[in-house]
Each structure stands twice: as C-alpha cells, then as structure tokens.
Short mmCIF file of C-alpha atoms and ligand atoms in Angstrom, two decimals:
data_model
loop_
_atom_site.label_atom_id
_atom_site.label_comp_id
_atom_site.label_asym_id
_atom_site.label_seq_id
_atom_site.Cartn_x
_atom_site.Cartn_y
_atom_site.Cartn_z
CA MET A 1 -0.22 -0.15 -0.10
CA THR A 2 1.61 3.31 -0.74
CA ALA A 3 1.65 5.52 2.11
CA VAL A 4 -0.64 8.17 0.83
CA LEU A 5 -3.23 10.14 3.23
CA SER A 6 -6.74 10.54 2.40
CA THR A 7 -8.17 13.66 2.96
CA PRO A 8 -11.87 14.33 4.55
CA PRO A 9 -14.54 14.56 2.10
CA THR A 10 -15.57 17.99 0.95
CA GLU A 11 -18.34 16.97 2.20
CA ALA A 12 -17.64 16.51 6.01
CA PRO A 13 -21.11 15.65 7.78
CA ALA A 14 -22.36 18.90 10.03
CA ARG A 15 -22.94 16.32 13.46
CA PRO A 16 -20.17 14.49 15.29
CA ILE A 17 -19.36 10.86 14.05
CA ASP A 18 -20.75 8.09 15.34
CA LEU A 19 -19.65 5.50 15.31
CA GLY A 20 -20.47 3.34 18.77
CA PRO A 21 -18.12 2.30 20.13
CA ALA A 22 -14.73 3.51 18.93
CA VAL A 23 -12.97 6.77 20.44
CA ALA A 24 -9.73 6.83 17.94
CA LEU A 25 -7.69 5.94 15.78
CA SER A 26 -4.41 4.88 17.05
CA CYS A 27 -1.18 3.71 15.65
CA ARG A 28 -0.16 -0.33 14.86
CA GLU A 29 3.52 0.32 14.67
CA CYS A 30 4.08 4.47 17.73
CA GLY A 31 0.03 3.91 19.08
CA HIS A 32 0.60 7.95 17.86
CA ARG A 33 -3.60 8.50 18.25
CA ILE A 34 -6.05 10.40 16.30
CA ASP A 35 -9.27 11.68 15.29
CA LEU A 36 -12.24 9.16 13.58
CA GLY A 37 -11.88 10.53 10.12
CA PRO A 38 -11.24 9.07 6.66
CA PHE A 39 -7.47 8.16 7.55
CA TYR A 40 -4.95 4.79 7.02
CA ALA A 41 -1.83 5.97 7.65
CA CYS A 42 -0.07 7.28 10.85
CA THR A 43 1.34 11.45 9.87
CA GLU A 44 4.12 10.30 12.39
CA CYS A 45 5.06 7.32 10.91
CA PHE A 46 3.27 6.26 8.35
CA GLY A 47 1.85 3.06 10.08
CA PRO A 48 -0.89 1.37 9.42
CA LEU A 49 -3.80 3.07 11.50
CA GLU A 50 -6.39 0.63 13.45
CA VAL A 51 -9.73 1.42 15.29
CA ALA A 52 -9.74 1.70 19.02
CA TYR A 53 -12.57 1.67 21.95
CA GLU A 54 -13.77 2.83 24.68
CA PHE A 55 -16.81 -0.28 24.96
CA ALA A 56 -19.69 0.24 26.55
CA LEU A 57 -20.30 -2.57 28.45
CA THR A 58 -18.99 -5.86 29.04
CA GLY A 59 -19.27 -9.14 31.33
CA ILE A 60 -23.42 -10.63 31.39
CA ALA A 61 -24.83 -7.10 30.53
CA LEU A 62 -22.31 -7.45 26.29
CA ARG A 63 -24.01 -11.46 26.48
CA GLU A 64 -27.53 -10.55 26.52
CA ARG A 65 -27.18 -7.74 24.55
CA ILE A 66 -25.12 -9.34 21.67
CA GLU A 67 -27.93 -12.71 22.05
CA ALA A 68 -30.96 -10.58 22.03
CA GLY A 69 -29.31 -9.21 18.56
CA PRO A 70 -29.84 -10.05 14.78
CA ASN A 71 -29.21 -13.37 13.63
CA ASN A 72 -26.59 -11.11 11.59
CA ILE A 73 -23.05 -8.99 12.49
CA TRP A 74 -24.98 -7.11 13.57
CA ARG A 75 -25.13 -8.46 16.95
CA TYR A 76 -21.93 -8.25 17.95
CA ALA A 77 -22.23 -3.48 16.90
CA PRO A 78 -21.12 -2.95 20.66
CA LEU A 79 -18.07 -4.65 19.76
CA LEU A 80 -17.76 -2.80 15.97
CA PRO A 81 -17.57 0.73 14.65
CA VAL A 82 -20.71 0.97 14.24
CA PRO A 83 -24.03 3.42 14.81
CA SER A 84 -26.08 1.63 17.29
CA GLY A 85 -28.56 1.58 14.48
CA VAL A 86 -27.34 0.19 12.36
CA ALA A 87 -29.02 -2.66 12.32
CA GLN A 88 -31.92 -0.62 10.61
CA THR A 89 -29.54 0.82 7.65
CA PRO A 90 -30.61 -0.04 3.85
CA ASN A 91 -26.80 -3.09 3.85
CA MET A 92 -26.87 -6.84 3.39
CA ASN A 93 -27.07 -7.93 6.83
CA PRO A 94 -24.58 -10.74 6.59
CA GLY A 95 -22.42 -13.45 8.94
CA GLY A 96 -24.76 -15.80 10.75
CA THR A 97 -22.93 -18.35 8.48
CA LYS A 98 -23.14 -21.85 9.77
CA LEU A 99 -20.01 -23.60 12.15
CA ILE A 100 -20.00 -26.73 10.46
CA ARG A 101 -19.43 -29.98 13.23
CA ALA A 102 -17.40 -32.00 10.34
CA ASP A 103 -17.46 -35.15 11.79
CA ASN A 104 -16.29 -37.83 8.39
CA LEU A 105 -13.90 -35.46 7.62
CA ALA A 106 -11.92 -35.60 10.90
CA ARG A 107 -12.35 -39.38 10.62
CA GLU A 108 -10.03 -39.44 7.70
CA LEU A 109 -7.66 -36.93 8.84
CA GLY A 110 -7.78 -39.26 12.34
CA MET A 111 -8.81 -35.83 14.36
CA LYS A 112 -11.12 -35.75 17.14
CA ARG A 113 -13.07 -32.22 17.45
CA LEU A 114 -13.48 -30.26 13.72
CA TRP A 115 -16.18 -27.88 12.51
CA VAL A 116 -15.80 -26.53 9.37
CA LYS A 117 -16.84 -22.58 9.42
CA ASP A 118 -18.71 -22.26 6.39
CA ASP A 119 -18.58 -18.10 4.92
CA SER A 120 -19.81 -19.71 1.85
CA GLY A 121 -23.13 -19.17 3.54
CA ASN A 122 -22.79 -14.69 2.90
CA PRO A 123 -24.97 -13.38 0.74
CA THR A 124 -22.87 -12.91 -2.02
CA HIS A 125 -21.21 -16.25 -0.86
CA SER A 126 -17.74 -14.62 0.70
CA PHE A 127 -16.79 -13.60 3.65
CA LYS A 128 -16.16 -10.37 2.27
CA ASP A 129 -19.58 -9.22 3.14
CA ARG A 130 -18.37 -9.06 6.58
CA VAL A 131 -16.08 -6.85 5.75
CA VAL A 132 -17.84 -4.77 2.98
CA ALA A 133 -20.71 -4.09 5.88
CA VAL A 134 -18.99 -2.57 8.57
CA ALA A 135 -17.03 -0.05 5.26
CA LEU A 136 -20.18 1.01 4.03
CA THR A 137 -21.83 1.91 6.96
CA ALA A 138 -18.63 3.80 7.89
CA ALA A 139 -17.50 4.92 4.79
CA ARG A 140 -21.21 6.98 5.12
CA GLU A 141 -20.55 8.18 7.95
CA LEU A 142 -18.12 9.41 7.62
CA GLY A 143 -19.82 11.51 4.31
CA PHE A 144 -18.77 9.17 1.20
CA SER A 145 -21.18 9.21 -1.42
CA VAL A 146 -19.16 5.97 -3.81
CA LEU A 147 -18.07 2.79 -2.26
CA ALA A 148 -14.96 1.63 -4.05
CA CYS A 149 -12.10 -0.74 -4.37
CA PRO A 150 -9.34 -2.94 -6.38
CA SER A 151 -10.53 -6.38 -5.93
CA THR A 152 -8.44 -10.36 -6.60
CA GLY A 153 -12.68 -11.20 -6.31
CA ASN A 154 -14.84 -11.23 -3.85
CA LEU A 155 -14.40 -8.18 -2.88
CA ALA A 156 -15.58 -6.84 -6.22
CA ASN A 157 -19.01 -8.65 -5.77
CA ALA A 158 -19.12 -7.88 -2.06
CA VAL A 159 -19.06 -3.77 -2.39
CA ALA A 160 -21.34 -4.03 -6.04
CA ALA A 161 -24.27 -5.74 -3.85
CA ALA A 162 -23.24 -3.69 -0.96
CA ALA A 163 -23.51 -0.49 -3.28
CA ALA A 164 -26.67 -1.39 -4.82
CA ARG A 165 -28.79 -1.72 -1.43
CA ALA A 166 -27.62 0.86 -0.31
CA GLY A 167 -28.50 2.79 -3.27
CA ILE A 168 -24.95 4.39 -4.17
CA ARG A 169 -22.41 4.14 -7.21
CA SER A 170 -20.06 1.79 -6.62
CA VAL A 171 -16.71 1.32 -8.68
CA VAL A 172 -14.66 -2.05 -8.49
CA LEU A 173 -11.08 -2.43 -10.03
CA ILE A 174 -10.29 -6.52 -11.28
CA PRO A 175 -7.47 -7.77 -12.46
CA SER A 176 -8.54 -9.04 -16.69
CA ASP A 177 -7.80 -12.17 -15.83
CA LEU A 178 -10.28 -12.94 -12.71
CA GLU A 179 -12.91 -16.23 -13.47
CA GLN A 180 -15.68 -15.15 -15.01
CA GLN A 181 -18.23 -16.00 -13.08
CA LYS A 182 -16.42 -13.63 -10.08
CA ILE A 183 -16.60 -11.16 -12.94
CA LEU A 184 -19.96 -11.39 -14.25
CA THR A 185 -21.49 -11.93 -10.89
CA THR A 186 -19.98 -8.33 -10.09
CA ALA A 187 -21.74 -6.71 -13.57
CA ALA A 188 -25.10 -7.70 -12.31
CA TYR A 189 -25.41 -5.69 -9.68
CA GLY A 190 -24.50 -3.03 -12.06
CA GLY A 191 -21.97 0.05 -10.85
CA THR A 192 -19.35 0.43 -12.53
CA LEU A 193 -17.11 -2.69 -13.09
CA VAL A 194 -12.96 -1.50 -14.43
CA ALA A 195 -10.55 -4.38 -15.84
CA VAL A 196 -7.04 -3.19 -14.93
CA ASP A 197 -4.70 -5.33 -17.30
CA GLY A 198 -2.18 -5.71 -14.24
CA ASN A 199 -1.89 -8.61 -10.86
CA TYR A 200 -4.13 -7.35 -7.60
CA ASP A 201 -1.13 -4.98 -6.38
CA ASP A 202 -0.64 -2.98 -9.50
CA ILE A 203 -4.37 -2.32 -9.17
CA ASN A 204 -4.39 -2.20 -5.75
CA ARG A 205 -1.17 0.26 -5.74
CA LEU A 206 -3.97 2.32 -8.53
CA ALA A 207 -6.58 3.03 -6.30
CA GLY A 208 -3.65 4.58 -3.36
CA GLN A 209 -3.17 7.22 -6.14
CA ILE A 210 -7.64 7.36 -7.59
CA ALA A 211 -8.05 7.55 -3.71
CA ALA A 212 -5.67 9.86 -3.00
CA GLU A 213 -7.45 12.37 -6.29
CA ARG A 214 -11.55 11.31 -6.10
CA GLU A 215 -11.76 12.58 -1.79
CA ASP A 216 -15.71 10.89 -2.35
CA TRP A 217 -14.73 7.80 -3.10
CA ALA A 218 -14.50 5.04 -0.25
CA PHE A 219 -12.05 2.68 -0.69
CA VAL A 220 -12.97 0.30 1.11
CA ASN A 221 -9.02 -1.48 1.63
CA VAL A 222 -7.57 1.09 1.19
CA ASN A 223 -8.71 4.92 2.15
CA VAL A 224 -11.37 2.90 5.18
CA ARG A 225 -9.06 -0.10 5.77
CA PRO A 226 -9.22 0.70 9.77
CA TYR A 227 -13.46 0.35 9.62
CA TYR A 228 -12.67 -2.66 6.73
CA ALA A 229 -10.52 -4.23 8.68
CA GLU A 230 -12.99 -4.51 12.55
CA GLY A 231 -15.78 -6.27 10.54
CA SER A 232 -13.26 -9.55 9.93
CA LYS A 233 -13.50 -9.76 14.26
CA THR A 234 -17.01 -11.37 13.78
CA LEU A 235 -16.35 -14.49 12.57
CA GLY A 236 -14.26 -14.93 15.35
CA PHE A 237 -16.75 -13.63 17.64
CA GLU A 238 -19.29 -16.12 15.79
CA VAL A 239 -17.26 -18.65 16.43
CA ALA A 240 -16.94 -18.33 20.09
CA GLU A 241 -20.13 -17.81 20.34
CA GLN A 242 -21.21 -20.97 18.21
CA LEU A 243 -18.95 -22.93 20.79
CA GLY A 244 -21.01 -21.83 23.89
CA TRP A 245 -19.68 -18.58 24.54
CA ARG A 246 -15.80 -20.24 24.49
CA LEU A 247 -12.55 -20.65 22.38
CA PRO A 248 -11.39 -23.53 20.32
CA GLU A 249 -7.73 -24.55 20.70
CA GLN A 250 -6.77 -24.51 17.28
CA VAL A 251 -7.84 -22.29 14.19
CA VAL A 252 -6.34 -22.69 10.26
CA ILE A 253 -6.99 -19.32 9.24
CA PRO A 254 -6.89 -17.88 4.64
CA ILE A 255 -4.50 -15.64 4.09
CA ALA A 256 -4.66 -13.01 1.51
CA SER A 257 -3.76 -9.65 2.79
CA GLY A 258 -3.45 -11.72 6.37
CA ALA A 259 -6.06 -9.06 7.49
CA GLN A 260 -9.01 -12.26 8.36
CA LEU A 261 -6.34 -13.69 10.40
CA VAL A 262 -5.38 -10.90 12.24
CA LYS A 263 -9.23 -9.68 13.65
CA VAL A 264 -9.96 -13.22 14.11
CA ASP A 265 -7.13 -13.61 16.82
CA LYS A 266 -8.16 -9.70 17.19
CA GLY A 267 -11.87 -10.53 17.60
CA PHE A 268 -10.84 -13.79 20.22
CA THR A 269 -8.31 -11.43 21.95
CA GLU A 270 -11.34 -8.86 23.17
CA LEU A 271 -13.72 -11.49 23.62
CA GLY A 272 -11.43 -12.73 26.96
CA THR A 273 -10.73 -8.82 28.24
CA LEU A 274 -14.78 -8.13 27.84
CA GLY A 275 -14.97 -11.18 30.29
CA LEU A 276 -17.62 -12.91 27.42
CA VAL A 277 -15.41 -16.28 27.07
CA GLU A 278 -12.64 -17.71 29.47
CA PRO A 279 -9.66 -16.37 27.87
CA THR A 280 -8.20 -19.49 26.77
CA PRO A 281 -5.25 -20.56 24.84
CA TYR A 282 -5.40 -21.04 20.94
CA LYS A 283 -3.05 -21.88 18.31
CA VAL A 284 -3.73 -19.90 14.85
CA PHE A 285 -2.77 -21.23 11.49
CA GLY A 286 -1.69 -19.40 8.94
CA ALA A 287 -2.71 -21.08 4.92
CA GLN A 288 -1.21 -19.72 1.56
CA ALA A 289 -1.16 -21.83 -2.09
CA THR A 290 2.81 -22.15 -2.82
CA GLY A 291 1.80 -20.24 -5.78
CA CYS A 292 1.74 -16.81 -3.56
CA SER A 293 3.51 -17.33 -0.09
CA PRO A 294 5.29 -14.34 1.07
CA VAL A 295 4.16 -14.69 4.79
CA SER A 296 4.93 -18.93 4.03
CA ALA A 297 8.40 -18.15 3.16
CA ALA A 298 8.75 -15.04 6.00
CA PHE A 299 7.92 -17.78 8.90
CA LYS A 300 9.92 -20.87 7.46
CA ALA A 301 12.86 -18.37 7.35
CA GLY A 302 12.33 -17.26 10.48
CA HIS A 303 11.76 -13.38 8.93
CA ASP A 304 9.80 -10.93 10.65
CA THR A 305 9.12 -8.63 7.38
CA VAL A 306 7.65 -10.17 4.24
CA LEU A 307 9.67 -10.31 0.83
CA PRO A 308 6.85 -9.35 -1.90
CA VAL A 309 6.93 -12.39 -4.89
CA ARG A 310 4.69 -12.29 -8.45
CA PRO A 311 1.33 -14.83 -7.79
CA ASN A 312 1.10 -17.83 -9.86
CA THR A 313 -1.63 -20.08 -8.34
CA VAL A 314 -5.60 -21.01 -8.57
CA ALA A 315 -6.02 -19.66 -5.81
CA LYS A 316 -6.88 -16.34 -6.95
CA SER A 317 -8.62 -14.73 -4.30
CA LEU A 318 -5.93 -14.91 -2.21
CA ALA A 319 -3.22 -13.25 -4.37
CA ILE A 320 -1.62 -10.40 -2.58
CA GLY A 321 2.18 -10.65 -3.65
CA ASN A 322 2.07 -7.83 -1.15
CA PRO A 323 0.59 -8.09 1.51
CA ALA A 324 -0.33 -4.93 3.61
CA ASP A 325 -0.77 -7.23 6.91
CA GLY A 326 2.26 -9.64 6.75
CA PRO A 327 4.10 -8.80 9.71
CA TYR A 328 1.34 -8.53 12.23
CA VAL A 329 0.40 -12.31 10.65
CA LEU A 330 3.57 -13.27 11.67
CA ASP A 331 3.39 -11.82 15.00
CA VAL A 332 -0.20 -13.94 15.95
CA THR A 333 0.92 -16.97 14.62
CA ARG A 334 4.77 -17.38 16.20
CA ARG A 335 2.91 -15.15 19.63
CA THR A 336 0.02 -18.14 19.73
CA GLY A 337 2.60 -20.83 18.64
CA GLY A 338 0.65 -21.37 15.31
CA ALA A 339 2.77 -20.89 11.89
CA VAL A 340 1.46 -20.68 8.18
CA GLU A 341 1.90 -23.44 5.38
CA ASP A 342 1.63 -23.20 2.08
CA VAL A 343 0.53 -26.02 -0.87
CA SER A 344 0.25 -26.45 -4.77
CA ASP A 345 -2.60 -26.33 -6.65
CA ASP A 346 -2.64 -29.98 -6.92
CA GLU A 347 -3.34 -30.19 -3.71
CA ILE A 348 -5.72 -27.04 -3.68
CA VAL A 349 -8.22 -28.82 -5.76
CA ASP A 350 -7.62 -32.26 -4.12
CA SER A 351 -8.94 -30.39 -0.67
CA ILE A 352 -11.68 -28.79 -2.67
CA LYS A 353 -12.59 -32.55 -3.16
CA LEU A 354 -12.11 -34.20 -0.36
CA LEU A 355 -13.94 -30.94 1.86
CA ALA A 356 -17.19 -31.70 -0.93
CA ARG A 357 -16.89 -35.80 -0.17
CA THR A 358 -16.77 -35.84 3.27
CA GLU A 359 -19.31 -32.91 4.41
CA GLY A 360 -21.18 -31.91 0.98
CA ILE A 361 -19.22 -28.36 1.15
CA PHE A 362 -18.13 -27.45 -2.24
CA ALA A 363 -15.59 -24.47 -1.07
CA GLU A 364 -13.52 -21.64 -3.19
CA THR A 365 -10.35 -22.29 -3.94
CA ALA A 366 -9.05 -20.13 -0.92
CA GLY A 367 -11.47 -23.26 1.30
CA GLY A 368 -9.14 -26.13 -0.29
CA VAL A 369 -5.82 -23.75 0.92
CA THR A 370 -7.17 -24.01 3.93
CA VAL A 371 -7.46 -27.67 4.22
CA ALA A 372 -5.20 -28.66 2.36
CA VAL A 373 -3.33 -27.24 5.22
CA LEU A 374 -4.85 -28.16 7.82
CA ARG A 375 -3.92 -31.67 6.19
CA LYS A 376 0.08 -30.74 5.79
CA LEU A 377 0.19 -29.34 8.94
CA LEU A 378 -0.83 -32.73 10.65
CA ALA A 379 1.22 -34.45 8.33
CA THR A 380 3.85 -32.41 9.55
CA GLY A 381 2.82 -32.72 13.61
CA GLN A 382 2.88 -28.83 13.52
CA LEU A 383 -0.72 -28.95 14.49
CA ASP A 384 -2.00 -31.35 17.76
CA PRO A 385 -5.31 -33.42 15.77
CA GLU A 386 -6.38 -34.55 19.90
CA ALA A 387 -7.49 -30.43 19.95
CA GLU A 388 -10.38 -28.60 18.63
CA THR A 389 -10.09 -27.22 15.57
CA VAL A 390 -11.41 -24.83 13.51
CA VAL A 391 -10.99 -23.86 9.94
CA PHE A 392 -12.38 -21.22 7.61
CA ASN A 393 -14.67 -21.57 4.92
CA THR A 394 -14.49 -18.69 3.24
CA GLY A 395 -15.73 -18.52 -0.33
CA ASP A 396 -18.34 -20.20 -2.80
CA GLY A 397 -17.05 -23.55 -5.43
CA LEU A 398 -19.61 -22.55 -7.82
CA LYS A 399 -17.53 -19.21 -8.05
CA THR A 400 -14.00 -20.97 -8.75
CA LEU A 401 -15.42 -24.26 -11.13
CA ASP A 402 -12.38 -23.87 -13.56
CA ALA A 403 -10.21 -24.80 -11.16
CA ILE A 404 -11.69 -27.98 -11.39
CA ALA A 405 -12.93 -28.85 -13.86
CA HIS A 406 -10.46 -31.18 -15.43
CA ALA A 407 -10.62 -33.12 -12.48
CA VAL A 408 -14.09 -34.22 -11.79
CA GLY A 409 -16.40 -35.09 -13.67
CA PRO A 410 -19.39 -37.55 -14.49
CA THR A 411 -19.28 -40.75 -13.73
CA ALA A 412 -20.38 -42.23 -17.40
CA THR A 413 -21.45 -41.13 -20.41
CA ILE A 414 -24.49 -43.28 -21.52
CA ALA A 415 -27.39 -43.58 -24.33
CA PRO A 416 -30.91 -43.29 -22.59
CA THR A 417 -31.53 -46.84 -22.03
CA LEU A 418 -31.73 -49.49 -19.31
CA ALA A 419 -29.46 -51.36 -21.21
CA ALA A 420 -26.82 -48.63 -21.40
CA PHE A 421 -26.90 -48.38 -17.83
CA GLU A 422 -25.97 -51.57 -17.11
CA GLU A 423 -23.48 -51.83 -18.91
CA ALA A 424 -21.95 -48.98 -17.92
CA GLY A 425 -21.55 -51.13 -14.10
CA LEU A 426 -22.82 -48.71 -12.33
CA ALA A 427 -25.24 -50.92 -9.75
C1 LIG B 501 -10.42 -12.03 0.45
C2 LIG B 501 -10.10 -13.81 1.26
C3 LIG B 501 -9.76 -13.79 2.15
C4 LIG B 501 -8.46 -13.52 2.49
O1 LIG B 501 -8.75 -11.79 2.86
P1 LIG B 501 -7.72 -11.82 3.67
O2 LIG B 501 -7.26 -9.99 2.97
O3 LIG B 501 -6.29 -12.15 4.48
O4 LIG B 501 -8.46 -10.35 4.74
C5 LIG B 501 -9.94 -15.31 2.37
N1 LIG B 501 -11.11 -16.01 0.92
C6 LIG B 501 -11.74 -15.48 0.43
C7 LIG B 501 -12.41 -16.60 -0.03
C8 LIG B 501 -11.18 -14.46 -0.02
O5 LIG B 501 -11.72 -13.78 -0.71
ZN1 LIG B 502 3.14 5.32 13.80
#
C-alpha cells in the first residue's frame, strides 16, 4: 500500500461522527492517536492505523445485548465501529453463517473435534460481505458517497452488491484475468466495473492513486481500511458464540492481505478481555497457496518482514503478492504457537474434492487452501489432531469452477437406455 494520506470528503458531516464504541484511530506501529476520520496511515510514522475503542458494555450485560440482537454481524455492533442503529440501515446483513461439525472429515484425517466455519453462506457467497458491511457503514457516517475497491474477486462481488442495496454508486477494479463467475456476478449488480491488465498488487497501487484524487470515493480496503478490517472480528465472535461462548484450541485461516487472520485473533482477545469467554490459549495457523506464499516463506525463514512475490496460483482470491498485514500475521502465528504453511495447486484441488466428498461443502479455491494446509500441518506434526480445531471456508466453489474442471466430471456418459446403464457397470 502506498503511504498516501487521504483527505476528508469535501462535504464533511455537520454532526459529530458516531461510530458507536470507536473513539479514535491509533497507529499499529507507534501508538500515535488521531481523531476518527477517513485516514489509514499514521501522520508520525506512516504505519497503518487501527480503530481504538471504549467499550460501554462488558460481561453479562454485553452477552445479553449480543444474544438479543439479530442473527447477523450486527449483534456484535457494541464491539464494532458502527452506530448503534446500524441494523436498521440498508445493507446486506451478512454473518450468522454455519459452524459445521465435520466428523466425516475428522475421521478421515484422524482428528477428534473438527469444525468448518462455512462463510460461503454470506449474501454474495464469501466472507467479504462482513468487511464490506462495516466499511460501508463507516464510509456513510464519514460522508462518502461512492463505494470503491481494488479486488481479487470476492470483494468485487461484495462491494457491488452492498452499494446496490444502499442505493449508492460502486467503482470496482479487478484483474482482467479473474474467474468469469466473479466478473459476471459483479457486473450483474450494476455499478462501474473496470478490468485492469495487471495483477492485484498493480491494481491496489492504482487504487491508492485514485483515492488520493477522488475525495468522495471510499475505497473500502484502502482509505477506510481501518474500519473494513474490523469486520473480520465477527468471524471470531461467531465461532466463539457458536461453540457456547468458548474459544477453540486451534484455527486454520486463509491469508490474502492477512487482515482476516489478524482480526480473528483480535476478536478472540477482546472476548477474553471483556469477560465473554475464558481467555483459554489457542493457536492460529495461516494458509497460503505455494504460488503466492510470501508470508509462509517469511515464517519458515524466521523473518519478521515479508518479501513481495509475483502470484501464480489457482487460488486467485488469495493472490496478494505484497500483503499489507503480513508482518502482523507473523506476530500472531508466532505469539500463539501456530504456524504458516503453503500448498500446491494440485493439493488445493484435491482438498476441495475431499471437503465436498466428506462433508457436502463445496469450497472455492481458498477453502481448498485451508483444508490442504490443515492436512499438511497434521502430516508434519505442527497441528495437534486431539485438539478442537476450526477451519475456515471463506468462499463458494461455484465461483471457481475452472479450477476443478479438469479434475471432476460425470461417472459415466450413456445413451438413454436401460441396457446402456447396465453396461456401464454402475450397479
Ligand atoms: C479476501 C479473501 C480472504 C482473505 O482476506 P484477507 O485479505 O487476508 O483478509 C480469504 N478467503 C477469501 C475467499 C477471500 O476472498
Ligand atoms: Zn505511527
């Protein structure tokens, strides 16, 4: 990400900014605090900013408030940078996705207690609806009138749909070689869709430049990134609540920019601090495709910075060669006793099939990455097969059909006669 500071929208809201429990932005590097606004880089050191809170509710009172809330991410509004009336605003109401007990897969892998958090159940079929819903809400409160993003695919869907529901314009930049399914579905929601001849990292740089020019465009993952990123905490909140207000012992999470992994850890930590769960230890594992594995490479080399790479993998939704949250992923995985691993495209496709065959869950390539990394971590003894484990499926396999087209197909193709059926030897 470029260290460009965005300026406030020209039509700044007349009333004070109300983002619920959010009180300021603070630098993740030097701790410098600034007022809430459309900022993402520290004025002192150019480090990334994150949302700072003063939570009004804790313990039983907070738990009761959450449990009385809607079955979507807004039940966690007291822990997010959103106004308290957010559930009444026009938005996609994402979240409330299933935590599926995966006994068949566990048996096949020799594990005891395994769960799949299936975020393909979101409105546009990926976890990105969570982060976009929070970014949209904050962007409107900050006075922006256009929702924009550079995207690896799923974000394009989520931004275009959320803007359509909210009745505002969207501007989406995607690599021109993206999966057809993601291009066409995004286009169907309307809005401006720009296919760029370049990879995600080129597009992200371009978005930073456009954001500096277009003061009323909220690029969800650029100039309102601190708010956007907080949406990923809701994945952690949901897992803990669905387990009966406790933390799992191990989680396996895919890495693109790394924000999701870092914020799930932040969510788990907040729940412990606020007295909603026992602060029991957990290990966070990160998953990448070998064709785009800068964080895994840094983890294995013992580095605490990440060297950018040029992505080449079927897991396009994770194909960020210069991940903004890379160093923080290294922090979280090392601090919790986890690891980062990477897997080949063949292993990804094989694991998509394994998850579908054992649990009836058809994941996109990113889900194939997490399941394949789970297998590799087990095989290398880095993950405990006895410990309760949650793996994340963050997207829907219908969006990445090309990735598996060579590997699956009909058992037989026959003429419409009983004789042909019997000859095919299917009985
Ligand atoms: C974007 C994305 C991720 C990871 O996002 P981060 O940038 O690491 O927060 C994971 N899975 C899918 C399917 C995605 O689209
Ligand atoms: Zn700073």
